[in-house]
Amino acid sequence: TIRHPYYLANYLVDTAFCLLSGNILLLVLYPFLFFWAYGPTMANEERFLLGAHPDEFPRHAEAVPQIFPGPTSNRNMEEILNDYSLNRVSKKEIARILRFLSVAAWIVALRLLPTEYIWTNFSFTPTIFPTPALLLTGLGLLLYGTGFCILIPGRKAERSS
């Protein structure tokens, strides 16, 4: 158990994108950028919780790690996994996963392009565009489009209610 699971998920996804970029400097700097960007928001959230729950929140904050799990964080993992069901995964979550995968495919496609194509030739044609990069770009478009289409029926239903 941690106090900010959403921020941990963001950290892990963003770190994966840093790894995919192949930029070591970005990977080394990202933890600092993460806490610079999210630190004030987490502090505001915790101040709000302290004001709303002045007796309980300090004990909770002392016992539960903020972002990264501690040695006792996984003691109820079996119970958590027993409650897991694919039926509880929403269309929005599936669409978000597909969009993350599409961005990963595009990052890898860019890494496959020779540097001179990226900086000097912006009129890509299939004859000079490397096949693996072209396939990954197409896969990224397919994943992104599928993620978008999954949400369309939900949007129509939301408008009618």
PDB file of C-alpha atoms in Angstrom:
ATOM      1  CA  THR A   1       0.000   0.000   0.000  1.00  0.00           C
ATOM      2  CA  ILE A   2       1.177   3.506  -0.839  1.00  0.00           C
ATOM      3  CA  ARG A   3      -0.454   6.907  -0.426  1.00  0.00           C
ATOM      4  CA  HIS A   4      -0.132   8.042  -4.045  1.00  0.00           C
ATOM      5  CA  PRO A   5      -0.578   5.058  -6.429  1.00  0.00           C
ATOM      6  CA  TYR A   6      -1.516   7.337  -9.336  1.00  0.00           C
ATOM      7  CA  TYR A   7       1.823   9.156  -9.118  1.00  0.00           C
ATOM      8  CA  LEU A   8       3.709   5.855  -8.892  1.00  0.00           C
ATOM      9  CA  ALA A   9       1.955   4.686 -12.068  1.00  0.00           C
ATOM     10  CA  ASN A  10       2.885   7.964 -13.809  1.00  0.00           C
ATOM     11  CA  TYR A  11       6.480   7.589 -12.642  1.00  0.00           C
ATOM     12  CA  LEU A  12       6.735   4.038 -14.000  1.00  0.00           C
ATOM     13  CA  VAL A  13       5.149   4.880 -17.361  1.00  0.00           C
ATOM     14  CA  ASP A  14       7.245   8.021 -17.782  1.00  0.00           C
ATOM     15  CA  THR A  15      10.414   6.126 -16.833  1.00  0.00           C
ATOM     16  CA  ALA A  16       9.566   3.527 -19.484  1.00  0.00           C
ATOM     17  CA  PHE A  17       9.278   6.312 -22.066  1.00  0.00           C
ATOM     18  CA  CYS A  18      12.652   7.668 -20.917  1.00  0.00           C
ATOM     19  CA  LEU A  19      14.145   4.191 -21.445  1.00  0.00           C
ATOM     20  CA  LEU A  20      12.547   3.903 -24.877  1.00  0.00           C
ATOM     21  CA  SER A  21      13.966   7.273 -25.874  1.00  0.00           C
ATOM     22  CA  GLY A  22      17.467   5.888 -25.438  1.00  0.00           C
ATOM     23  CA  ASN A  23      18.544   9.172 -23.857  1.00  0.00           C
ATOM     24  CA  ILE A  24      20.570   8.362 -20.726  1.00  0.00           C
ATOM     25  CA  LEU A  25      20.591  11.995 -19.584  1.00  0.00           C
ATOM     26  CA  LEU A  26      16.788  12.101 -19.657  1.00  0.00           C
ATOM     27  CA  LEU A  27      16.642   8.846 -17.692  1.00  0.00           C
ATOM     28  CA  VAL A  28      19.023  10.222 -15.043  1.00  0.00           C
ATOM     29  CA  LEU A  29      17.266  13.599 -14.801  1.00  0.00           C
ATOM     30  CA  TYR A  30      13.706  12.254 -14.794  1.00  0.00           C
ATOM     31  CA  PRO A  31      13.430  11.475 -11.049  1.00  0.00           C
ATOM     32  CA  PHE A  32      14.317  15.088 -10.275  1.00  0.00           C
ATOM     33  CA  LEU A  33      11.920  16.395 -12.935  1.00  0.00           C
ATOM     34  CA  PHE A  34       9.175  14.131 -11.590  1.00  0.00           C
ATOM     35  CA  PHE A  35       9.400  15.445  -8.039  1.00  0.00           C
ATOM     36  CA  TRP A  36       9.789  19.006  -9.278  1.00  0.00           C
ATOM     37  CA  ALA A  37       6.573  18.630 -11.297  1.00  0.00           C
ATOM     38  CA  TYR A  38       4.474  16.492  -8.952  1.00  0.00           C
ATOM     39  CA  GLY A  39       5.936  17.382  -5.540  1.00  0.00           C
ATOM     40  CA  PRO A  40       3.902  20.576  -5.007  1.00  0.00           C
ATOM     41  CA  THR A  41       0.667  18.826  -6.012  1.00  0.00           C
ATOM     42  CA  MET A  42       1.295  15.926  -3.638  1.00  0.00           C
ATOM     43  CA  ALA A  43       2.116  18.369  -0.824  1.00  0.00           C
ATOM     44  CA  ASN A  44      -1.146  20.258  -1.477  1.00  0.00           C
ATOM     45  CA  GLU A  45      -3.126  17.018  -1.491  1.00  0.00           C
ATOM     46  CA  GLU A  46      -1.568  15.932   1.784  1.00  0.00           C
ATOM     47  CA  ARG A  47      -2.235  19.339   3.385  1.00  0.00           C
ATOM     48  CA  PHE A  48      -5.879  18.991   2.338  1.00  0.00           C
ATOM     49  CA  LEU A  49      -6.074  15.494   3.824  1.00  0.00           C
ATOM     50  CA  LEU A  50      -4.446  16.683   7.045  1.00  0.00           C
ATOM     51  CA  GLY A  51      -7.051  19.439   7.316  1.00  0.00           C
ATOM     52  CA  ALA A  52      -9.917  17.063   6.517  1.00  0.00           C
ATOM     53  CA  HIS A  53      -8.657  14.255   8.798  1.00  0.00           C
ATOM     54  CA  PRO A  54      -6.433  15.867  11.458  1.00  0.00           C
ATOM     55  CA  ASP A  55      -6.478  12.846  13.779  1.00  0.00           C
ATOM     56  CA  GLU A  56      -6.204   9.961  11.308  1.00  0.00           C
ATOM     57  CA  PHE A  57      -3.997  11.304   8.502  1.00  0.00           C
ATOM     58  CA  PRO A  58      -0.763  11.780  10.514  1.00  0.00           C
ATOM     59  CA  ARG A  59      -0.912   8.116  11.641  1.00  0.00           C
ATOM     60  CA  HIS A  60      -1.679   7.004   8.116  1.00  0.00           C
ATOM     61  CA  ALA A  61       1.168   9.118   6.670  1.00  0.00           C
ATOM     62  CA  GLU A  62       3.583   7.692   9.227  1.00  0.00           C
ATOM     63  CA  ALA A  63       2.596   4.087   8.472  1.00  0.00           C
ATOM     64  CA  VAL A  64       2.165   4.189   4.664  1.00  0.00           C
ATOM     65  CA  PRO A  65       4.937   5.160   2.204  1.00  0.00           C
ATOM     66  CA  GLN A  66       4.220   8.166   0.000  1.00  0.00           C
ATOM     67  CA  ILE A  67       5.091   6.927  -3.519  1.00  0.00           C
ATOM     68  CA  PHE A  68       7.451   3.972  -3.518  1.00  0.00           C
ATOM     69  CA  PRO A  69       6.417   0.787  -1.684  1.00  0.00           C
ATOM     70  CA  GLY A  70       8.335  -0.141   1.432  1.00  0.00           C
ATOM     71  CA  PRO A  71       9.205  -3.590   2.802  1.00  0.00           C
ATOM     72  CA  THR A  72       5.766  -3.998   4.413  1.00  0.00           C
ATOM     73  CA  SER A  73       3.781  -2.583   1.476  1.00  0.00           C
ATOM     74  CA  ASN A  74       3.140  -5.942  -0.167  1.00  0.00           C
ATOM     75  CA  ARG A  75       1.866  -7.849   2.842  1.00  0.00           C
ATOM     76  CA  ASN A  76      -1.687  -7.980   1.408  1.00  0.00           C
ATOM     77  CA  MET A  77      -0.680  -8.615  -2.213  1.00  0.00           C
ATOM     78  CA  GLU A  78      -2.448 -12.000  -2.390  1.00  0.00           C
ATOM     79  CA  GLU A  79      -5.692 -10.392  -1.215  1.00  0.00           C
ATOM     80  CA  ILE A  80      -5.334  -7.610  -3.782  1.00  0.00           C
ATOM     81  CA  LEU A  81      -4.733 -10.051  -6.635  1.00  0.00           C
ATOM     82  CA  ASN A  82      -7.677 -12.255  -5.598  1.00  0.00           C
ATOM     83  CA  ASP A  83     -10.007  -9.295  -6.144  1.00  0.00           C
ATOM     84  CA  TYR A  84      -8.665  -8.594  -9.650  1.00  0.00           C
ATOM     85  CA  SER A  85     -11.046  -9.121 -12.535  1.00  0.00           C
ATOM     86  CA  LEU A  86     -10.791  -8.150 -16.197  1.00  0.00           C
ATOM     87  CA  ASN A  87     -14.469  -7.205 -15.998  1.00  0.00           C
ATOM     88  CA  ARG A  88     -13.469  -4.252 -13.800  1.00  0.00           C
ATOM     89  CA  VAL A  89     -11.147  -2.783 -16.445  1.00  0.00           C
ATOM     90  CA  SER A  90     -12.941   0.163 -18.046  1.00  0.00           C
ATOM     91  CA  LYS A  91     -12.917   1.193 -21.708  1.00  0.00           C
ATOM     92  CA  LYS A  92     -11.057   4.349 -20.711  1.00  0.00           C
ATOM     93  CA  GLU A  93      -8.280   2.258 -19.137  1.00  0.00           C
ATOM     94  CA  ILE A  94      -8.008   0.038 -22.222  1.00  0.00           C
ATOM     95  CA  ALA A  95      -7.900   3.117 -24.477  1.00  0.00           C
ATOM     96  CA  ARG A  96      -5.209   4.684 -22.270  1.00  0.00           C
ATOM     97  CA  ILE A  97      -3.094   1.516 -22.454  1.00  0.00           C
ATOM     98  CA  LEU A  98      -3.423   1.447 -26.242  1.00  0.00           C
ATOM     99  CA  ARG A  99      -2.383   5.105 -26.468  1.00  0.00           C
ATOM    100  CA  PHE A 100       0.664   4.450 -24.253  1.00  0.00           C
ATOM    101  CA  LEU A 101       1.630   1.513 -26.471  1.00  0.00           C
ATOM    102  CA  SER A 102       1.202   3.682 -29.580  1.00  0.00           C
ATOM    103  CA  VAL A 103       3.562   6.315 -28.192  1.00  0.00           C
ATOM    104  CA  ALA A 104       6.072   3.571 -27.328  1.00  0.00           C
ATOM    105  CA  ALA A 105       5.856   2.265 -30.922  1.00  0.00           C
ATOM    106  CA  TRP A 106       6.445   5.779 -32.288  1.00  0.00           C
ATOM    107  CA  ILE A 107       9.433   6.347 -30.010  1.00  0.00           C
ATOM    108  CA  VAL A 108      11.003   3.064 -31.123  1.00  0.00           C
ATOM    109  CA  ALA A 109      10.231   3.929 -34.771  1.00  0.00           C
ATOM    110  CA  LEU A 110      12.031   7.262 -34.379  1.00  0.00           C
ATOM    111  CA  ARG A 111      15.001   5.463 -32.815  1.00  0.00           C
ATOM    112  CA  LEU A 112      15.175   3.194 -35.884  1.00  0.00           C
ATOM    113  CA  LEU A 113      15.392   6.102 -38.297  1.00  0.00           C
ATOM    114  CA  PRO A 114      18.864   7.094 -39.380  1.00  0.00           C
ATOM    115  CA  THR A 115      19.726  10.477 -37.891  1.00  0.00           C
ATOM    116  CA  GLU A 116      20.132  12.148 -41.273  1.00  0.00           C
ATOM    117  CA  TYR A 117      16.478  11.379 -42.155  1.00  0.00           C
ATOM    118  CA  ILE A 118      15.216  12.939 -38.953  1.00  0.00           C
ATOM    119  CA  TRP A 119      17.167  16.198 -39.253  1.00  0.00           C
ATOM    120  CA  THR A 120      17.532  16.779 -42.978  1.00  0.00           C
ATOM    121  CA  ASN A 121      14.701  15.059 -44.829  1.00  0.00           C
ATOM    122  CA  PHE A 122      11.149  15.793 -43.714  1.00  0.00           C
ATOM    123  CA  SER A 123       9.542  14.418 -46.894  1.00  0.00           C
ATOM    124  CA  PHE A 124       9.636  10.717 -46.029  1.00  0.00           C
ATOM    125  CA  THR A 125       8.721   8.307 -48.788  1.00  0.00           C
ATOM    126  CA  PRO A 126       8.358   4.520 -48.450  1.00  0.00           C
ATOM    127  CA  THR A 127      11.485   4.042 -50.584  1.00  0.00           C
ATOM    128  CA  ILE A 128      13.757   5.827 -48.091  1.00  0.00           C
ATOM    129  CA  PHE A 129      11.768   5.203 -44.907  1.00  0.00           C
ATOM    130  CA  PRO A 130      13.232   2.072 -43.226  1.00  0.00           C
ATOM    131  CA  THR A 131      10.687  -0.781 -43.219  1.00  0.00           C
ATOM    132  CA  PRO A 132      10.787  -1.526 -39.442  1.00  0.00           C
ATOM    133  CA  ALA A 133      10.224   2.144 -38.644  1.00  0.00           C
ATOM    134  CA  LEU A 134       7.377   2.272 -41.157  1.00  0.00           C
ATOM    135  CA  LEU A 135       5.766  -0.826 -39.644  1.00  0.00           C
ATOM    136  CA  LEU A 136       6.082   0.544 -36.097  1.00  0.00           C
ATOM    137  CA  THR A 137       4.628   3.869 -37.205  1.00  0.00           C
ATOM    138  CA  GLY A 138       1.665   2.021 -38.713  1.00  0.00           C
ATOM    139  CA  LEU A 139       1.291  -0.068 -35.561  1.00  0.00           C
ATOM    140  CA  GLY A 140       1.329   3.100 -33.481  1.00  0.00           C
ATOM    141  CA  LEU A 141      -1.384   4.645 -35.644  1.00  0.00           C
ATOM    142  CA  LEU A 142      -3.451   1.462 -35.408  1.00  0.00           C
ATOM    143  CA  LEU A 143      -3.129   1.300 -31.604  1.00  0.00           C
ATOM    144  CA  TYR A 144      -3.917   4.978 -31.182  1.00  0.00           C
ATOM    145  CA  GLY A 145      -6.897   4.794 -33.534  1.00  0.00           C
ATOM    146  CA  THR A 146      -8.229   1.687 -31.791  1.00  0.00           C
ATOM    147  CA  GLY A 147      -7.908   3.402 -28.421  1.00  0.00           C
ATOM    148  CA  PHE A 148      -9.828   6.366 -29.771  1.00  0.00           C
ATOM    149  CA  CYS A 149     -12.542   4.196 -31.351  1.00  0.00           C
ATOM    150  CA  ILE A 150     -13.081   2.263 -28.111  1.00  0.00           C
ATOM    151  CA  LEU A 151     -14.197   5.496 -26.487  1.00  0.00           C
ATOM    152  CA  ILE A 152     -16.592   6.658 -29.222  1.00  0.00           C
ATOM    153  CA  PRO A 153     -19.620   4.554 -28.114  1.00  0.00           C
ATOM    154  CA  GLY A 154     -19.037   5.743 -24.532  1.00  0.00           C
ATOM    155  CA  ARG A 155     -19.059   9.364 -25.668  1.00  0.00           C
ATOM    156  CA  LYS A 156     -22.403   8.942 -27.450  1.00  0.00           C
ATOM    157  CA  ALA A 157     -23.897   7.355 -24.340  1.00  0.00           C
ATOM    158  CA  GLU A 158     -22.604  10.190 -22.166  1.00  0.00           C
ATOM    159  CA  ARG A 159     -24.210  12.813 -24.427  1.00  0.00           C
ATOM    160  CA  SER A 160     -27.626  11.168 -24.309  1.00  0.00           C
ATOM    161  CA  SER A 161     -27.743  11.017 -20.515  1.00  0.00           C
TER     162      SER A 161
END
